[in-house]
Short mmCIF file of C-alpha atoms in Angstrom, two decimals:
data_model
loop_
_atom_site.label_atom_id
_atom_site.label_comp_id
_atom_site.label_asym_id
_atom_site.label_seq_id
_atom_site.Cartn_x
_atom_site.Cartn_y
_atom_site.Cartn_z
CA MET A 1 7.52 11.65 15.34
CA LYS A 2 8.61 12.67 11.85
CA ILE A 3 10.89 9.91 10.56
CA ALA A 4 12.82 9.52 7.31
CA ILE A 5 13.41 5.91 6.23
CA VAL A 6 16.20 5.17 3.76
CA CYS A 7 16.27 1.70 2.22
CA TYR A 8 16.67 -0.31 -0.95
CA PRO A 9 13.28 -0.39 -2.72
CA THR A 10 13.65 -3.95 -4.00
CA PHE A 11 12.23 -7.41 -3.22
CA GLY A 12 15.07 -8.12 -0.78
CA GLY A 13 14.45 -8.65 2.92
CA SER A 14 15.86 -5.31 4.08
CA GLY A 15 13.58 -3.35 1.77
CA VAL A 16 10.54 -5.37 2.84
CA VAL A 17 11.31 -4.89 6.54
CA ALA A 18 11.94 -1.15 6.15
CA THR A 19 8.72 -0.66 4.19
CA GLU A 20 6.53 -2.69 6.55
CA LEU A 21 8.06 -0.90 9.53
CA GLY A 22 7.32 2.50 8.00
CA LEU A 23 3.74 1.57 7.12
CA GLU A 24 3.01 0.32 10.64
CA LEU A 25 4.59 3.44 12.17
CA ALA A 26 2.35 5.52 9.91
CA ARG A 27 -0.72 3.60 11.10
CA ARG A 28 0.32 4.50 14.64
CA GLY A 29 0.27 8.18 13.75
CA HIS A 30 3.92 8.88 12.96
CA GLU A 31 4.80 10.86 9.82
CA ILE A 32 6.97 8.67 7.60
CA HIS A 33 9.10 9.80 4.67
CA PHE A 34 10.60 7.10 2.43
CA ILE A 35 13.66 8.44 0.63
CA THR A 36 15.15 6.21 -2.07
CA TYR A 37 15.71 5.96 -5.83
CA SER A 38 12.37 4.31 -6.65
CA GLN A 39 9.14 3.48 -4.87
CA PRO A 40 9.56 0.42 -2.59
CA VAL A 41 7.77 -2.64 -3.98
CA ARG A 42 5.52 -3.06 -0.94
CA LEU A 43 4.78 0.61 -0.41
CA ALA A 44 1.13 1.63 -0.66
CA LEU A 45 0.67 5.39 -0.63
CA LEU A 46 -2.84 5.28 0.78
CA ASN A 47 -2.05 6.80 4.15
CA LYS A 48 -1.86 10.51 4.86
CA ASN A 49 1.19 9.85 7.05
CA VAL A 50 3.20 8.14 4.30
CA HIS A 51 5.34 10.15 1.90
CA TYR A 52 7.75 9.04 -0.81
CA HIS A 53 10.61 11.20 -2.10
CA GLU A 54 12.58 9.98 -5.12
CA VAL A 55 16.34 10.44 -5.23
CA ASN A 56 17.29 11.52 -8.74
CA VAL A 57 20.89 10.99 -9.81
CA PRO A 58 21.77 13.29 -12.73
CA GLU A 59 24.00 11.78 -15.38
CA TYR A 60 27.21 13.60 -16.17
CA PRO A 61 29.86 12.45 -18.69
CA LEU A 62 32.46 13.28 -16.04
CA PHE A 63 31.33 10.37 -13.84
CA HIS A 64 31.91 6.78 -14.95
CA TYR A 65 29.66 5.72 -12.03
CA GLN A 66 26.95 8.15 -10.97
CA PRO A 67 27.42 9.35 -7.34
CA TYR A 68 24.28 8.02 -5.63
CA GLU A 69 25.60 8.75 -2.12
CA LEU A 70 26.05 12.41 -3.04
CA ALA A 71 22.53 12.68 -4.45
CA LEU A 72 21.05 10.83 -1.46
CA SER A 73 22.79 12.97 1.17
CA SER A 74 21.69 16.16 -0.61
CA LYS A 75 18.10 14.87 -0.83
CA LEU A 76 18.13 14.03 2.88
CA VAL A 77 19.26 17.56 3.73
CA ASP A 78 16.49 19.09 1.62
CA MET A 79 13.75 16.83 3.00
CA VAL A 80 14.81 17.29 6.64
CA LYS A 81 14.62 21.05 6.25
CA LEU A 82 11.39 21.04 4.24
CA TYR A 83 9.40 18.62 6.42
CA LYS A 84 11.10 19.26 9.79
CA ILE A 85 12.08 15.57 10.01
CA GLU A 86 13.25 14.58 13.49
CA LEU A 87 15.09 11.32 12.88
CA LEU A 88 16.82 9.34 10.11
CA HIS A 89 16.46 5.56 10.07
CA VAL A 90 18.79 4.10 7.46
CA HIS A 91 18.83 0.44 6.47
CA TYR A 92 22.28 -0.81 5.40
CA ALA A 93 25.58 0.65 6.56
CA ILE A 94 26.70 1.47 3.04
CA PRO A 95 25.75 3.44 1.17
CA HIS A 96 22.90 4.63 3.38
CA ALA A 97 24.56 5.24 6.75
CA TYR A 98 27.52 6.77 4.94
CA ALA A 99 25.22 9.19 3.06
CA GLY A 100 23.21 9.80 6.23
CA TYR A 101 26.33 10.86 8.14
CA MET A 102 27.23 13.35 5.39
CA ALA A 103 23.69 14.75 5.54
CA LYS A 104 23.99 15.10 9.31
CA GLN A 105 27.21 17.09 8.92
CA MET A 106 25.71 19.40 6.29
CA LEU A 107 22.66 20.01 8.49
CA LYS A 108 24.88 20.64 11.50
CA GLU A 109 26.50 23.51 9.56
CA GLU A 110 23.04 25.10 9.48
CA GLY A 111 22.41 24.55 13.17
CA ILE A 112 20.25 21.43 12.77
CA ASP A 113 21.12 18.33 14.81
CA ILE A 114 19.32 15.16 13.80
CA PRO A 115 19.90 11.62 15.12
CA MET A 116 20.54 8.67 12.82
CA VAL A 117 19.59 5.05 13.55
CA THR A 118 21.36 2.47 11.38
CA THR A 119 19.98 -1.06 10.97
CA LEU A 120 22.36 -3.77 9.77
CA HIS A 121 20.74 -6.50 7.68
CA GLY A 122 23.57 -8.83 6.72
CA THR A 123 24.77 -8.38 3.15
CA ASP A 124 26.16 -4.96 4.04
CA ILE A 125 28.33 -6.66 6.66
CA THR A 126 29.11 -10.22 5.63
CA LEU A 127 29.46 -9.79 1.84
CA VAL A 128 30.00 -6.14 0.92
CA GLY A 129 31.30 -4.60 4.11
CA ASN A 130 34.09 -7.08 4.74
CA HIS A 131 35.71 -6.27 1.38
CA PRO A 132 38.98 -4.39 1.99
CA PHE A 133 37.82 -1.52 -0.25
CA TYR A 134 34.71 -0.88 1.88
CA LYS A 135 35.75 -1.98 5.35
CA PRO A 136 36.96 1.47 6.54
CA ALA A 137 33.76 3.15 5.29
CA VAL A 138 31.53 0.55 6.94
CA THR A 139 33.40 0.80 10.24
CA PHE A 140 33.20 4.60 10.12
CA SER A 141 29.46 4.60 9.26
CA ILE A 142 28.55 2.24 12.09
CA ASN A 143 30.64 4.06 14.68
CA LYS A 144 29.27 7.46 13.64
CA SER A 145 25.63 6.37 13.89
CA ASP A 146 23.77 7.54 16.98
CA MET A 147 22.07 4.15 17.41
CA VAL A 148 22.80 0.83 15.69
CA THR A 149 20.61 -2.25 15.48
CA SER A 150 21.10 -5.68 13.93
CA VAL A 151 18.36 -8.11 12.93
CA SER A 152 19.86 -11.06 14.81
CA GLN A 153 22.35 -11.89 17.54
CA ASN A 154 24.39 -13.79 14.98
CA LEU A 155 24.72 -10.70 12.79
CA LYS A 156 25.76 -8.61 15.79
CA ASP A 157 28.43 -11.18 16.68
CA GLU A 158 29.69 -11.25 13.06
CA THR A 159 29.83 -7.46 12.92
CA LEU A 160 31.86 -7.21 16.12
CA LYS A 161 34.18 -9.95 14.85
CA LEU A 162 34.78 -8.42 11.42
CA PHE A 163 35.02 -4.71 12.31
CA ASN A 164 36.55 -2.50 14.95
CA ILE A 165 33.24 -1.32 16.37
CA THR A 166 33.17 1.09 19.30
CA ASN A 167 29.42 1.73 19.14
CA ASP A 168 26.75 -0.32 20.88
CA ILE A 169 24.66 -2.65 18.71
CA GLU A 170 21.16 -3.56 19.85
CA VAL A 171 19.43 -6.67 18.51
CA ILE A 172 15.92 -5.99 17.24
CA PRO A 173 14.75 -8.98 15.19
CA ASN A 174 12.88 -8.83 11.93
CA PHE A 175 9.13 -9.12 12.20
CA ILE A 176 6.01 -10.32 10.43
CA GLU A 177 2.54 -8.83 10.14
CA LEU A 178 0.25 -11.61 11.30
CA ASN A 179 -3.08 -9.90 10.72
CA LYS A 180 -2.89 -9.85 6.92
CA ASN A 181 -6.20 -10.68 5.33
CA ILE A 182 -6.07 -13.87 3.25
CA ASP A 183 -9.35 -15.03 1.71
CA ASN A 184 -9.32 -18.59 3.01
CA SER A 185 -12.29 -19.50 0.84
CA GLN A 186 -10.09 -19.05 -2.22
CA ILE A 187 -7.08 -21.08 -1.03
CA THR A 188 -8.42 -24.41 -2.32
CA CYS A 189 -9.12 -22.80 -5.68
CA TYR A 190 -5.62 -21.32 -5.94
CA ARG A 191 -4.03 -24.60 -4.86
CA SER A 192 -5.97 -26.75 -7.29
CA ALA A 193 -4.67 -24.65 -10.19
CA ILE A 194 -1.11 -25.88 -9.60
CA ALA A 195 -1.30 -29.12 -7.62
CA LYS A 196 -3.53 -32.16 -7.33
CA SER A 197 -5.32 -32.85 -4.07
CA ASP A 198 -2.90 -35.68 -3.19
CA GLU A 199 0.25 -33.63 -3.92
CA ARG A 200 2.24 -31.79 -1.24
CA VAL A 201 3.23 -28.24 -2.15
CA VAL A 202 6.86 -27.36 -1.34
CA THR A 203 8.02 -23.74 -1.72
CA HIS A 204 11.25 -21.76 -1.93
CA ILE A 205 11.45 -17.97 -2.08
CA SER A 206 14.70 -16.04 -2.57
CA ASN A 207 16.78 -13.78 -4.81
CA PHE A 208 18.41 -16.87 -6.39
CA ARG A 209 21.98 -15.94 -5.47
CA LYS A 210 24.66 -18.58 -4.84
CA VAL A 211 24.40 -18.07 -1.08
CA LYS A 212 20.85 -19.50 -1.26
CA ARG A 213 22.21 -22.86 -2.56
CA ILE A 214 19.48 -23.23 -5.17
CA PRO A 215 20.81 -26.62 -6.44
CA ASP A 216 20.30 -27.95 -2.89
CA VAL A 217 16.65 -26.85 -3.05
CA ILE A 218 16.21 -28.84 -6.27
CA ASP A 219 18.06 -31.88 -4.87
CA ILE A 220 15.99 -31.93 -1.70
CA PHE A 221 12.77 -31.73 -3.68
CA TYR A 222 13.99 -34.43 -6.06
CA LYS A 223 14.36 -36.80 -3.11
CA ILE A 224 10.95 -35.76 -1.70
CA GLN A 225 9.05 -36.40 -4.94
CA GLN A 226 10.62 -39.86 -5.23
CA GLU A 227 8.73 -40.82 -2.06
CA ILE A 228 5.46 -38.84 -2.26
CA PRO A 229 3.52 -36.87 -4.91
CA ALA A 230 4.69 -33.25 -4.71
CA LYS A 231 5.09 -29.95 -6.55
CA LEU A 232 7.80 -27.33 -6.02
CA MET A 233 7.07 -23.58 -6.19
CA MET A 234 10.22 -21.53 -6.94
CA VAL A 235 9.51 -17.85 -6.30
CA GLY A 236 12.00 -15.10 -7.12
CA ASP A 237 14.62 -14.26 -9.69
CA GLY A 238 18.39 -13.99 -9.85
CA PRO A 239 21.62 -15.33 -11.33
CA GLU A 240 21.03 -18.98 -10.31
CA LYS A 241 17.58 -19.29 -11.85
CA GLU A 242 18.60 -20.52 -15.30
CA LYS A 243 20.92 -23.12 -13.78
CA ALA A 244 18.04 -24.32 -11.59
CA GLU A 245 15.75 -24.66 -14.60
CA ARG A 246 18.40 -26.70 -16.42
CA LEU A 247 18.92 -28.92 -13.38
CA CYS A 248 15.19 -29.66 -13.22
CA GLY A 249 15.33 -30.71 -16.88
CA GLU A 250 18.34 -32.95 -16.29
CA LEU A 251 16.58 -34.65 -13.37
CA GLY A 252 13.36 -35.04 -15.37
CA ILE A 253 11.21 -33.10 -12.89
CA GLU A 254 10.52 -29.98 -14.94
CA ASP A 255 6.79 -30.84 -14.95
CA LYS A 256 6.79 -30.83 -11.13
CA VAL A 257 8.49 -27.45 -10.64
CA ILE A 258 6.96 -24.02 -11.28
CA PHE A 259 9.21 -20.95 -11.56
CA PHE A 260 7.14 -17.86 -10.74
CA GLY A 261 9.78 -15.13 -10.93
CA ASN A 262 9.37 -12.16 -8.59
CA SER A 263 5.87 -11.96 -7.17
CA ASN A 264 3.74 -9.61 -5.09
CA GLU A 265 1.52 -12.56 -4.12
CA ILE A 266 3.87 -14.21 -1.60
CA ASP A 267 1.13 -14.49 1.03
CA LYS A 268 -1.19 -16.25 -1.41
CA ILE A 269 1.51 -18.73 -2.49
CA LEU A 270 2.45 -19.51 1.10
CA SER A 271 -1.20 -19.95 2.10
CA TYR A 272 -1.40 -23.23 0.16
CA SER A 273 2.15 -24.42 0.80
CA ASP A 274 2.91 -27.44 2.98
CA LEU A 275 6.66 -26.98 3.46
CA PHE A 276 9.29 -24.27 2.96
CA LEU A 277 12.91 -24.97 1.97
CA LEU A 278 15.76 -22.60 2.90
CA PRO A 279 19.11 -24.48 2.77
CA SER A 280 21.17 -21.26 2.54
CA GLN A 281 24.91 -21.01 3.04
CA THR A 282 24.09 -18.29 5.54
CA GLU A 283 21.20 -16.00 6.50
CA SER A 284 21.56 -12.99 8.76
CA PHE A 285 18.00 -13.64 9.96
CA GLY A 286 15.85 -15.65 7.55
CA LEU A 287 12.87 -13.39 6.86
CA ALA A 288 11.56 -15.71 4.14
CA ALA A 289 11.42 -18.53 6.69
CA LEU A 290 9.51 -16.31 9.12
CA GLU A 291 7.02 -15.32 6.42
CA ALA A 292 6.42 -19.00 5.72
CA MET A 293 5.93 -19.81 9.40
CA ALA A 294 3.46 -16.92 9.74
CA SER A 295 1.37 -18.72 7.11
CA GLY A 296 1.60 -21.93 9.12
CA VAL A 297 4.25 -23.49 6.88
CA PRO A 298 7.01 -25.52 8.59
CA VAL A 299 10.60 -24.88 7.48
CA ILE A 300 13.47 -27.13 6.48
CA SER A 301 16.61 -24.98 6.68
CA SER A 302 20.33 -24.96 7.28
CA ASN A 303 21.54 -24.15 10.79
CA SER A 304 23.68 -21.25 9.57
CA GLY A 305 23.71 -17.59 10.59
CA GLY A 306 20.59 -16.34 12.32
CA LEU A 307 18.31 -19.19 11.18
CA PRO A 308 18.41 -21.04 14.55
CA GLU A 309 17.03 -17.82 16.10
CA VAL A 310 13.93 -18.14 13.88
CA ASN A 311 13.42 -21.80 12.97
CA PHE A 312 13.45 -24.03 16.04
CA ASP A 313 14.63 -27.59 15.40
CA GLY A 314 11.87 -30.15 15.88
CA VAL A 315 9.33 -27.41 16.64
CA SER A 316 8.70 -25.16 13.64
CA GLY A 317 10.66 -27.42 11.30
CA TYR A 318 14.16 -28.89 11.22
CA LEU A 319 17.72 -27.58 11.04
CA SER A 320 20.62 -29.35 9.30
CA ALA A 321 24.23 -28.60 8.49
CA VAL A 322 24.80 -26.61 5.30
CA GLY A 323 24.85 -28.97 2.31
CA ASN A 324 23.37 -31.99 4.09
CA VAL A 325 20.60 -32.48 1.54
CA ASP A 326 20.04 -36.12 2.51
CA GLU A 327 19.13 -35.19 6.08
CA MET A 328 17.05 -32.23 4.91
CA ALA A 329 15.06 -34.46 2.56
CA ALA A 330 14.59 -37.10 5.28
CA ASN A 331 13.34 -34.45 7.70
CA ALA A 332 11.01 -33.05 5.05
CA LEU A 333 9.49 -36.49 4.56
CA LYS A 334 9.04 -36.89 8.34
CA ILE A 335 6.77 -33.85 8.21
CA LEU A 336 5.04 -34.46 4.88
CA LYS A 337 4.33 -38.21 4.91
CA ASP A 338 2.08 -38.19 7.96
CA GLU A 339 -1.02 -35.97 8.02
CA ASN A 340 -0.96 -35.58 11.81
CA SER A 341 2.73 -34.68 11.80
CA LEU A 342 2.16 -32.05 9.12
CA LYS A 343 -0.75 -30.58 11.05
CA GLN A 344 1.29 -30.35 14.27
CA PHE A 345 4.29 -28.76 12.56
CA LYS A 346 2.04 -26.23 10.81
CA GLU A 347 0.51 -25.18 14.12
CA ARG A 348 3.86 -24.95 15.89
CA ALA A 349 5.33 -22.94 13.01
CA PHE A 350 2.53 -20.40 13.35
CA GLN A 351 2.86 -20.23 17.14
CA THR A 352 6.61 -19.62 16.77
CA ALA A 353 5.98 -16.83 14.26
CA LYS A 354 3.71 -15.08 16.78
CA LYS A 355 6.77 -14.12 18.81
CA PHE A 356 7.91 -11.99 15.87
CA ASP A 357 4.59 -10.24 15.26
CA ILE A 358 5.12 -6.59 14.32
CA GLN A 359 2.98 -5.56 17.29
CA ASN A 360 5.67 -7.03 19.57
CA ILE A 361 8.67 -5.65 17.68
CA LEU A 362 7.57 -2.15 16.67
CA PRO A 363 7.51 -0.75 20.25
CA LEU A 364 11.20 -1.63 20.48
CA TYR A 365 11.89 0.70 17.55
CA GLU A 366 9.66 3.46 18.96
CA GLU A 367 11.52 3.34 22.28
CA LEU A 368 14.85 3.40 20.42
CA TYR A 369 13.77 6.44 18.38
CA LEU A 370 12.83 8.37 21.51
CA ARG A 371 16.23 7.62 23.05
CA ALA A 372 17.96 8.75 19.85
CA ILE A 373 16.00 12.00 19.69
CA SER A 374 16.75 12.70 23.37
CA ILE A 375 20.48 12.81 22.52
CA TYR A 376 20.02 16.19 20.87
CA ALA A 377 17.13 17.45 22.98
#
């Protein structure tokens, strides 16, 4: 199949999922065309089946805000015609499904019918889409898609609750690539550069927005390090980062916390982590938690959104109510204090992650694509 993938090219979960999906599809022989405003951060153009097409948005004094949707829909039309693309897979209802629908209509005028699959990731629904200004456009984009997927049952339920949806929504969970090559011989070396042999390594990875409850991460770690020697790895960047750094200073733990900023070495950092913290207000799925579990790292998380569909309480880690930092810290210590407990949780976290291996999830997308293409056959 010849498939165009439209996504945000950033460090966020939706961009990572879209990129990894496209790369695996390319390895299976499909021709993949990424169409976005810059090259996705995890995109490696070392496969003859992978193509990247940049969306340029010309600047005109007439426009206070440059019309990205217009540029994107026009680019989609051009690429579909040039490369004989058979299917559009857009990640995020707005602006991508909205632009995709406009491209479909322009192509239809030229006698070209092309199906569009829209994947909902969360922010487009729970934060942006529910705003009164955008709600009609989101509803329209979802209902006009040929196929719609969501990354969790919780997100599907939220979408149906918030919008007047007449289209079917299929749940296809996010995935992880389990066969990544980590040089295990180097893990001890990497770890020793940041933590002593008797220190537990606790990690948090996010975009540092308020919804991630970054102060809770710091508070949980503060309680952990009062009981056992530990270091905290804070990976990512965003509006809450400076506040987190100040909080560490106020608590006197700045020497025990490392702020990495955005990193392309997530797998390496997780490979020497002992515990992952994700006390978010809500998560549509919890891809960061799954990435941790795939590295054999147990997870302490809130029980909000789609997290209970990924992190199983008492198995791969523990779930607690949002904001219950005392219980989260106590559960973290249950895992970290005892070597046998830590070993068991690490193994169970990895076994849980196996269910979400890309080799199990990708065929679901391939089957969906074939059904979408058959609509216009």
